[in-house]
Amino acid sequence: MKVLDNIRDLRGELSQVRSAGRGIEFVPTMGAFHEGHLQLMRTARESGGLVVVSIFVNPLQFGPSEDFESYPRNLEADGAMAEAEGVDILFAPTVAEMYPDGDVHTRVEPGRLGRILEGEHRPGHFAGVATVCAKLFNIVGPDRVFMGRKDAQQVAVLQQMVRDLNLPLEIVPCPTVREEDGLAMSSRNRRLSPDDRREAAALYAALRAAAASGASSTAELVAAARRVFDQHPAVRVQYLEVVHPQTFEPVDTVSPDALIVVAAHVGSVRLIDNCIVGTA
Ligand code: AMP
């Protein structure tokens, strides 16, 4: 596995791959790898092209009160895990390499989809994600980009960007990898105290209860989830909605492909999760 930190070297490597007619598979990440990231790498590798993984903690997508400074960083451990998964190139640029002027002047603004739900609670987040992904996609030139459904709205924002800007690549959504008790794996889970870690399982339990309720109205689905949260006061729900899987607008009548999305604080950690209604 090659570890590269600058754009020029990466482009040099990838132009040879491209001219040899080989596809490029890409997994963008912020590092602090867990099984969710590793599963994306495995799916990328099974697709047959050269596998590029990026690690970049992108300052543009963190709000002023968020955890950019304290976000976990461990390039050495991540590198060993990526290598064990058969990743070909690990691209880990510095902030100065990605934003040489200290800021970007041109941003990708995802519109309404970027301002609702996660976007409402994290203003500027999706513009930061879309902008860094546009840059990374232009640097790497992938055929396929592998992303976790755990961040379902992020997937929708980037699929919308690919359509709107005619980017010649496919976003491949991959299943959420969970702990044994159902908690979606996340780099932030390690910040949970042991008590909060147990309580955090209520997020997925609530989603499953809603999906399994068989309710045909949004209100009933949400009520089924609320009944689980009522038993877990340590889990402070920020939003809980049933939405259209592409637009993330609320739906009244439930269809099997609708998504139940939730964000909640447990202690000081903010967690998100979602499930497809029809997967009960
Ligand atoms: P992050 O490093 O948190 O920016 O995540 C990088 C990629 O890994 C994104 O596409 C995430 O959606 C994906 N990811 C994070 N957690 C999980 C998980 N538990 N299961 C599947 N994919 C995940």
mmCIF file of C-alpha atoms and ligand atoms in Angstrom:
data_model
loop_
_atom_site.group_PDB
_atom_site.id
_atom_site.type_symbol
_atom_site.label_atom_id
_atom_site.label_comp_id
_atom_site.label_asym_id
_atom_site.label_seq_id
_atom_site.Cartn_x
_atom_site.Cartn_y
_atom_site.Cartn_z
ATOM 1 C CA MET A 1 0.000 0.000 0.000
ATOM 2 C CA LYS A 2 1.285 3.461 -0.891
ATOM 3 C CA VAL A 3 0.675 6.271 1.588
ATOM 4 C CA LEU A 4 0.586 9.660 -0.133
ATOM 5 C CA ASP A 5 0.004 13.090 1.325
ATOM 6 C CA ASN A 6 0.112 15.286 -1.728
ATOM 7 C CA ILE A 7 -2.172 15.761 -4.692
ATOM 8 C CA ARG A 8 0.548 15.811 -7.349
ATOM 9 C CA ASP A 9 1.933 12.381 -6.425
ATOM 10 C CA LEU A 10 -1.547 10.882 -6.164
ATOM 11 C CA ARG A 11 -2.531 12.201 -9.591
ATOM 12 C CA GLY A 12 0.727 10.820 -11.021
ATOM 13 C CA GLU A 13 -0.026 7.337 -9.683
ATOM 14 C CA LEU A 14 -3.653 7.374 -10.754
ATOM 15 C CA SER A 15 -3.048 8.578 -14.302
ATOM 16 C CA GLN A 16 -0.968 5.444 -14.894
ATOM 17 C CA VAL A 17 -3.750 3.258 -13.513
ATOM 18 C CA ARG A 18 -6.288 4.968 -15.721
ATOM 19 C CA SER A 19 -4.219 4.703 -18.873
ATOM 20 C CA ALA A 20 -3.779 0.986 -18.173
ATOM 21 C CA GLY A 21 -7.609 0.810 -18.380
ATOM 22 C CA ARG A 22 -8.170 -0.128 -14.729
ATOM 23 C CA GLY A 23 -11.109 1.262 -12.754
ATOM 24 C CA ILE A 24 -10.702 3.308 -9.577
ATOM 25 C CA GLU A 25 -12.689 2.560 -6.405
ATOM 26 C CA PHE A 26 -12.748 5.296 -3.766
ATOM 27 C CA VAL A 27 -13.606 5.339 -0.045
ATOM 28 C CA PRO A 28 -13.468 8.858 1.461
ATOM 29 C CA THR A 29 -13.182 8.908 5.270
ATOM 30 C CA MET A 30 -12.086 10.969 8.249
ATOM 31 C CA GLY A 31 -10.064 8.077 9.687
ATOM 32 C CA ALA A 32 -10.331 6.502 13.175
ATOM 33 C CA PHE A 33 -11.288 3.299 11.396
ATOM 34 C CA HIS A 34 -13.799 0.816 12.716
ATOM 35 C CA GLU A 35 -15.532 -2.148 11.120
ATOM 36 C CA GLY A 36 -17.910 0.179 9.192
ATOM 37 C CA HIS A 37 -14.975 1.740 7.333
ATOM 38 C CA LEU A 38 -13.317 -1.656 6.787
ATOM 39 C CA GLN A 39 -16.506 -3.048 5.268
ATOM 40 C CA LEU A 40 -16.564 -0.178 2.748
ATOM 41 C CA MET A 41 -12.952 -1.039 1.824
ATOM 42 C CA ARG A 42 -13.879 -4.717 1.330
ATOM 43 C CA THR A 43 -16.809 -3.840 -0.914
ATOM 44 C CA ALA A 44 -14.557 -1.467 -2.866
ATOM 45 C CA ARG A 45 -11.953 -4.185 -3.312
ATOM 46 C CA GLU A 46 -14.548 -6.683 -4.531
ATOM 47 C CA SER A 47 -15.456 -4.231 -7.294
ATOM 48 C CA GLY A 48 -12.175 -4.983 -9.028
ATOM 49 C CA GLY A 49 -10.511 -1.602 -9.548
ATOM 50 C CA LEU A 50 -7.602 -0.012 -7.729
ATOM 51 C CA VAL A 51 -8.738 0.949 -4.217
ATOM 52 C CA VAL A 52 -8.013 4.456 -2.948
ATOM 53 C CA VAL A 53 -8.950 5.404 0.628
ATOM 54 C CA SER A 54 -8.658 8.989 1.819
ATOM 55 C CA ILE A 55 -8.293 10.174 5.396
ATOM 56 C CA PHE A 56 -9.007 13.849 5.830
ATOM 57 C CA VAL A 57 -10.614 15.486 8.845
ATOM 58 C CA ASN A 58 -12.271 18.276 6.915
ATOM 59 C CA PRO A 59 -12.476 21.538 8.907
ATOM 60 C CA LEU A 60 -15.100 22.887 6.499
ATOM 61 C CA GLN A 61 -17.772 20.447 7.674
ATOM 62 C CA PHE A 62 -17.410 21.092 11.418
ATOM 63 C CA GLY A 63 -19.401 23.843 13.117
ATOM 64 C CA PRO A 64 -17.638 26.285 15.494
ATOM 65 C CA SER A 65 -18.841 24.365 18.576
ATOM 66 C CA GLU A 66 -18.133 20.931 17.103
ATOM 67 C CA ASP A 67 -15.238 18.559 17.678
ATOM 68 C CA PHE A 68 -12.810 19.325 14.824
ATOM 69 C CA GLU A 69 -9.815 19.743 17.147
ATOM 70 C CA SER A 70 -10.577 16.693 19.287
ATOM 71 C CA TYR A 71 -11.711 14.411 16.447
ATOM 72 C CA PRO A 72 -9.713 11.146 16.836
ATOM 73 C CA ARG A 73 -6.655 10.932 14.570
ATOM 74 C CA ASN A 74 -4.361 7.926 14.320
ATOM 75 C CA LEU A 75 -2.766 7.569 10.918
ATOM 76 C CA GLU A 76 -0.461 4.754 11.935
ATOM 77 C CA ALA A 77 -3.180 2.428 13.232
ATOM 78 C CA ASP A 78 -5.491 3.364 10.347
ATOM 79 C CA GLY A 79 -2.725 2.675 7.831
ATOM 80 C CA ALA A 80 -2.140 -0.800 9.251
ATOM 81 C CA MET A 81 -5.871 -1.607 9.052
ATOM 82 C CA ALA A 82 -6.203 -0.300 5.499
ATOM 83 C CA GLU A 83 -3.167 -2.279 4.397
ATOM 84 C CA ALA A 84 -4.607 -5.449 5.939
ATOM 85 C CA GLU A 85 -7.767 -4.883 3.847
ATOM 86 C CA GLY A 86 -5.739 -4.782 0.634
ATOM 87 C CA VAL A 87 -6.121 -1.046 0.013
ATOM 88 C CA ASP A 88 -3.761 0.100 -2.767
ATOM 89 C CA ILE A 89 -3.370 3.791 -1.970
ATOM 90 C CA LEU A 90 -4.009 5.686 1.257
ATOM 91 C CA PHE A 91 -4.293 9.404 0.597
ATOM 92 C CA ALA A 92 -3.897 11.489 3.781
ATOM 93 C CA PRO A 93 -3.425 15.145 2.864
ATOM 94 C CA THR A 94 -2.856 17.959 5.344
ATOM 95 C CA VAL A 95 -5.338 20.805 5.690
ATOM 96 C CA ALA A 96 -2.802 23.073 3.926
ATOM 97 C CA GLU A 97 -2.631 20.653 0.977
ATOM 98 C CA MET A 98 -6.432 20.680 0.582
ATOM 99 C CA TYR A 99 -6.998 24.364 1.417
ATOM 100 C CA PRO A 100 -3.749 26.161 0.524
ATOM 101 C CA ASP A 101 -5.364 29.594 0.906
ATOM 102 C CA GLY A 102 -6.640 28.709 4.369
ATOM 103 C CA ASP A 103 -10.208 28.668 3.072
ATOM 104 C CA VAL A 104 -12.088 27.831 -0.080
ATOM 105 C CA HIS A 105 -13.621 30.582 -2.149
ATOM 106 C CA THR A 106 -15.835 28.303 -4.211
ATOM 107 C CA ARG A 107 -18.256 26.062 -2.377
ATOM 108 C CA VAL A 108 -20.788 23.438 -3.424
ATOM 109 C CA GLU A 109 -24.115 24.422 -1.871
ATOM 110 C CA PRO A 110 -26.546 21.476 -1.747
ATOM 111 C CA GLY A 111 -29.720 23.598 -1.498
ATOM 112 C CA ARG A 112 -32.735 22.561 0.545
ATOM 113 C CA LEU A 113 -31.572 18.958 1.072
ATOM 114 C CA GLY A 114 -28.522 20.391 2.801
ATOM 115 C CA ARG A 115 -30.565 22.623 5.110
ATOM 116 C CA ILE A 116 -33.093 20.203 6.609
ATOM 117 C CA LEU A 117 -32.684 17.604 9.420
ATOM 118 C CA GLU A 118 -28.889 17.167 9.841
ATOM 119 C CA GLY A 119 -28.428 20.374 7.869
ATOM 120 C CA GLU A 120 -30.744 22.295 10.174
ATOM 121 C CA HIS A 121 -28.886 21.179 13.295
ATOM 122 C CA ARG A 122 -25.443 21.476 11.713
ATOM 123 C CA PRO A 123 -25.559 24.639 9.559
ATOM 124 C CA GLY A 124 -22.947 24.569 6.788
ATOM 125 C CA HIS A 125 -22.137 20.901 7.397
ATOM 126 C CA PHE A 126 -23.367 19.550 4.071
ATOM 127 C CA ALA A 127 -21.840 22.404 2.064
ATOM 128 C CA GLY A 128 -18.551 21.456 3.759
ATOM 129 C CA VAL A 129 -19.056 17.772 2.929
ATOM 130 C CA ALA A 130 -20.119 18.435 -0.674
ATOM 131 C CA THR A 131 -17.228 20.850 -1.244
ATOM 132 C CA VAL A 132 -14.533 18.519 0.086
ATOM 133 C CA CYS A 133 -16.053 15.558 -1.780
ATOM 134 C CA ALA A 134 -16.133 17.573 -5.034
ATOM 135 C CA LYS A 135 -12.437 18.314 -4.502
ATOM 136 C CA LEU A 136 -11.591 14.702 -3.615
ATOM 137 C CA PHE A 137 -13.604 13.358 -6.572
ATOM 138 C CA ASN A 138 -11.727 15.735 -8.905
ATOM 139 C CA ILE A 139 -8.386 14.710 -7.412
ATOM 140 C CA VAL A 140 -9.022 10.942 -7.443
ATOM 141 C CA GLY A 141 -11.285 10.615 -10.501
ATOM 142 C CA PRO A 142 -13.011 7.481 -9.187
ATOM 143 C CA ASP A 143 -15.446 5.265 -11.109
ATOM 144 C CA ARG A 144 -17.239 4.300 -7.900
ATOM 145 C CA VAL A 145 -17.413 5.917 -4.451
ATOM 146 C CA PHE A 146 -18.422 3.740 -1.476
ATOM 147 C CA MET A 147 -20.349 5.404 1.339
ATOM 148 C CA GLY A 148 -22.205 4.170 4.413
ATOM 149 C CA ARG A 149 -25.991 4.319 4.702
ATOM 150 C CA LYS A 150 -25.447 5.215 8.347
ATOM 151 C CA ASP A 151 -25.052 8.755 7.005
ATOM 152 C CA ALA A 152 -28.079 8.443 4.747
ATOM 153 C CA GLN A 153 -28.616 12.163 4.214
ATOM 154 C CA GLN A 154 -24.953 12.554 3.282
ATOM 155 C CA VAL A 155 -25.389 9.836 0.642
ATOM 156 C CA ALA A 156 -28.449 11.669 -0.730
ATOM 157 C CA VAL A 157 -26.593 15.022 -0.782
ATOM 158 C CA LEU A 158 -23.700 13.510 -2.729
ATOM 159 C CA GLN A 159 -25.949 11.588 -5.138
ATOM 160 C CA GLN A 160 -27.722 14.884 -5.801
ATOM 161 C CA MET A 161 -24.358 16.608 -6.405
ATOM 162 C CA VAL A 162 -23.308 13.858 -8.837
ATOM 163 C CA ARG A 163 -26.575 14.310 -10.772
ATOM 164 C CA ASP A 164 -26.608 18.116 -10.678
ATOM 165 C CA LEU A 165 -22.957 18.507 -11.712
ATOM 166 C CA ASN A 166 -22.846 15.520 -14.116
ATOM 167 C CA LEU A 167 -19.910 13.953 -12.316
ATOM 168 C CA PRO A 168 -18.814 10.775 -14.142
ATOM 169 C CA LEU A 169 -18.977 8.453 -11.132
ATOM 170 C CA GLU A 170 -21.403 6.336 -9.182
ATOM 171 C CA ILE A 171 -22.089 6.638 -5.458
ATOM 172 C CA VAL A 172 -22.503 3.117 -4.032
ATOM 173 C CA PRO A 173 -24.467 3.147 -0.736
ATOM 174 C CA CYS A 174 -23.364 0.346 1.642
ATOM 175 C CA PRO A 175 -25.186 -1.161 4.653
ATOM 176 C CA THR A 176 -24.697 0.232 8.159
ATOM 177 C CA VAL A 177 -22.373 -1.909 10.260
ATOM 178 C CA ARG A 178 -23.605 -2.277 13.845
ATOM 179 C CA GLU A 179 -22.375 -3.413 17.230
ATOM 180 C CA GLU A 180 -23.984 -6.546 18.687
ATOM 181 C CA ASP A 181 -26.660 -4.525 20.482
ATOM 182 C CA GLY A 182 -27.523 -2.677 17.267
ATOM 183 C CA LEU A 183 -25.680 0.606 17.885
ATOM 184 C CA ALA A 184 -24.365 1.891 14.559
ATOM 185 C CA MET A 185 -20.571 1.932 14.624
ATOM 186 C CA SER A 186 -19.133 5.423 14.779
ATOM 187 C CA SER A 187 -15.808 6.976 15.705
ATOM 188 C CA ARG A 188 -17.717 9.025 18.270
ATOM 189 C CA ASN A 189 -19.058 5.963 20.154
ATOM 190 C CA ARG A 190 -15.759 5.654 22.002
ATOM 191 C CA ARG A 191 -16.571 8.931 23.765
ATOM 192 C CA LEU A 192 -19.619 7.383 25.455
ATOM 193 C CA SER A 193 -19.305 6.495 29.141
ATOM 194 C CA PRO A 194 -20.122 2.815 29.874
ATOM 195 C CA ASP A 195 -23.633 3.766 31.081
ATOM 196 C CA ASP A 196 -24.269 5.998 28.087
ATOM 197 C CA ARG A 197 -22.935 3.316 25.764
ATOM 198 C CA ARG A 198 -25.645 0.925 27.045
ATOM 199 C CA GLU A 199 -28.340 3.586 26.696
ATOM 200 C CA ALA A 200 -27.211 4.423 23.158
ATOM 201 C CA ALA A 201 -28.546 1.071 21.930
ATOM 202 C CA ALA A 202 -32.025 2.612 22.335
ATOM 203 C CA LEU A 203 -31.594 4.497 19.041
ATOM 204 C CA TYR A 204 -31.640 1.397 16.900
ATOM 205 C CA ALA A 205 -34.110 -0.376 19.212
ATOM 206 C CA ALA A 206 -36.522 2.519 18.639
ATOM 207 C CA LEU A 207 -36.045 2.433 14.869
ATOM 208 C CA ARG A 208 -36.627 -1.328 14.817
ATOM 209 C CA ALA A 209 -39.724 -0.995 17.004
ATOM 210 C CA ALA A 210 -41.125 1.610 14.618
ATOM 211 C CA ALA A 211 -40.356 -0.447 11.512
ATOM 212 C CA ALA A 212 -41.748 -3.626 13.100
ATOM 213 C CA SER A 213 -44.966 -1.904 14.224
ATOM 214 C CA GLY A 214 -46.442 -2.295 10.755
ATOM 215 C CA ALA A 215 -48.042 1.127 11.158
ATOM 216 C CA SER A 216 -49.205 2.771 7.960
ATOM 217 C CA SER A 217 -49.187 6.349 9.219
ATOM 218 C CA THR A 218 -46.134 8.371 10.093
ATOM 219 C CA ALA A 219 -47.633 9.422 13.412
ATOM 220 C CA GLU A 220 -48.076 5.800 14.530
ATOM 221 C CA LEU A 221 -44.536 4.895 13.455
ATOM 222 C CA VAL A 222 -43.084 7.811 15.354
ATOM 223 C CA ALA A 223 -45.212 6.949 18.385
ATOM 224 C CA ALA A 224 -43.841 3.370 18.358
ATOM 225 C CA ALA A 225 -40.296 4.729 18.408
ATOM 226 C CA ARG A 226 -41.161 7.299 21.096
ATOM 227 C CA ARG A 227 -42.400 4.531 23.393
ATOM 228 C CA VAL A 228 -38.873 3.055 23.369
ATOM 229 C CA PHE A 229 -37.253 6.451 23.994
ATOM 230 C CA ASP A 230 -39.663 7.066 26.894
ATOM 231 C CA GLN A 231 -37.929 4.190 28.685
ATOM 232 C CA HIS A 232 -34.484 5.720 28.060
ATOM 233 C CA PRO A 233 -34.518 9.297 29.371
ATOM 234 C CA ALA A 234 -30.716 9.459 29.033
ATOM 235 C CA VAL A 235 -31.262 9.524 25.266
ATOM 236 C CA ARG A 236 -32.305 13.082 24.349
ATOM 237 C CA VAL A 237 -33.925 12.980 20.925
ATOM 238 C CA GLN A 238 -33.225 15.945 18.665
ATOM 239 C CA TYR A 239 -35.296 14.840 15.698
ATOM 240 C CA LEU A 240 -37.253 11.707 14.821
ATOM 241 C CA GLU A 241 -38.979 11.689 11.446
ATOM 242 C CA VAL A 242 -40.197 9.514 8.625
ATOM 243 C CA VAL A 243 -38.890 10.880 5.339
ATOM 244 C CA HIS A 244 -38.624 10.276 1.614
ATOM 245 C CA PRO A 245 -35.363 8.381 0.889
ATOM 246 C CA GLN A 246 -34.063 10.895 -1.675
ATOM 247 C CA THR A 247 -35.530 14.276 -0.736
ATOM 248 C CA PHE A 248 -35.637 13.717 3.047
ATOM 249 C CA GLU A 249 -38.929 15.611 3.100
ATOM 250 C CA PRO A 250 -41.432 14.270 5.663
ATOM 251 C CA VAL A 251 -43.971 11.761 4.336
ATOM 252 C CA ASP A 252 -47.496 11.239 5.687
ATOM 253 C CA THR A 253 -48.251 7.874 4.210
ATOM 254 C CA VAL A 254 -45.597 5.324 4.837
ATOM 255 C CA SER A 255 -44.090 3.405 1.909
ATOM 256 C CA PRO A 256 -41.606 0.522 2.314
ATOM 257 C CA ASP A 257 -38.698 2.623 1.019
ATOM 258 C CA ALA A 258 -39.337 5.520 3.430
ATOM 259 C CA LEU A 259 -36.614 6.172 5.990
ATOM 260 C CA ILE A 260 -36.997 6.646 9.724
ATOM 261 C CA VAL A 261 -34.241 9.038 10.754
ATOM 262 C CA VAL A 262 -33.148 9.976 14.250
ATOM 263 C CA ALA A 263 -30.571 12.181 15.946
ATOM 264 C CA ALA A 264 -30.058 12.173 19.702
ATOM 265 C CA HIS A 265 -27.620 13.234 22.373
ATOM 266 C CA VAL A 266 -26.417 10.655 24.883
ATOM 267 C CA GLY A 267 -24.278 12.451 27.433
ATOM 268 C CA SER A 268 -22.340 14.946 25.347
ATOM 269 C CA VAL A 269 -22.169 12.702 22.289
ATOM 270 C CA ARG A 270 -24.472 13.332 19.341
ATOM 271 C CA LEU A 271 -25.512 10.181 17.509
ATOM 272 C CA ILE A 272 -27.501 9.627 14.311
ATOM 273 C CA ASP A 273 -29.106 6.548 12.847
ATOM 274 C CA ASN A 274 -31.756 5.541 10.336
ATOM 275 C CA CYS A 275 -33.544 2.519 8.976
ATOM 276 C CA ILE A 276 -35.643 1.735 5.953
ATOM 277 C CA VAL A 277 -39.277 1.183 7.024
ATOM 278 C CA GLY A 278 -39.649 -1.932 4.845
ATOM 279 C CA THR A 279 -36.705 -3.750 6.416
ATOM 280 C CA ALA A 280 -38.634 -4.830 9.526
HETATM 281 P P1 AMP B 1 -16.419 9.124 8.496
HETATM 282 O O1 AMP B 1 -15.005 8.685 8.645
HETATM 283 O O2 AMP B 1 -17.215 9.091 9.755
HETATM 284 O O3 AMP B 1 -16.546 10.396 7.703
HETATM 285 O O4 AMP B 1 -17.101 8.015 7.573
HETATM 286 C C1 AMP B 1 -16.521 7.628 6.354
HETATM 287 C C2 AMP B 1 -17.483 6.719 5.635
HETATM 288 O O5 AMP B 1 -17.742 5.587 6.447
HETATM 289 C C3 AMP B 1 -18.828 7.393 5.350
HETATM 290 O O6 AMP B 1 -19.275 6.979 4.067
HETATM 291 C C4 AMP B 1 -19.694 6.832 6.436
HETATM 292 O O7 AMP B 1 -21.062 6.788 6.097
HETATM 293 C C5 AMP B 1 -19.136 5.427 6.560
HETATM 294 N N1 AMP B 1 -19.500 4.842 7.835
HETATM 295 C C6 AMP B 1 -19.311 5.369 9.072
HETATM 296 N N2 AMP B 1 -19.838 4.556 10.011
HETATM 297 C C7 AMP B 1 -20.376 3.501 9.357
HETATM 298 C C8 AMP B 1 -21.077 2.319 9.756
HETATM 299 N N3 AMP B 1 -21.324 2.070 11.038
HETATM 300 N N4 AMP B 1 -21.487 1.457 8.803
HETATM 301 C C9 AMP B 1 -21.243 1.714 7.494
HETATM 302 N N5 AMP B 1 -20.594 2.793 7.050
HETATM 303 C C10 AMP B 1 -20.170 3.679 7.959
#
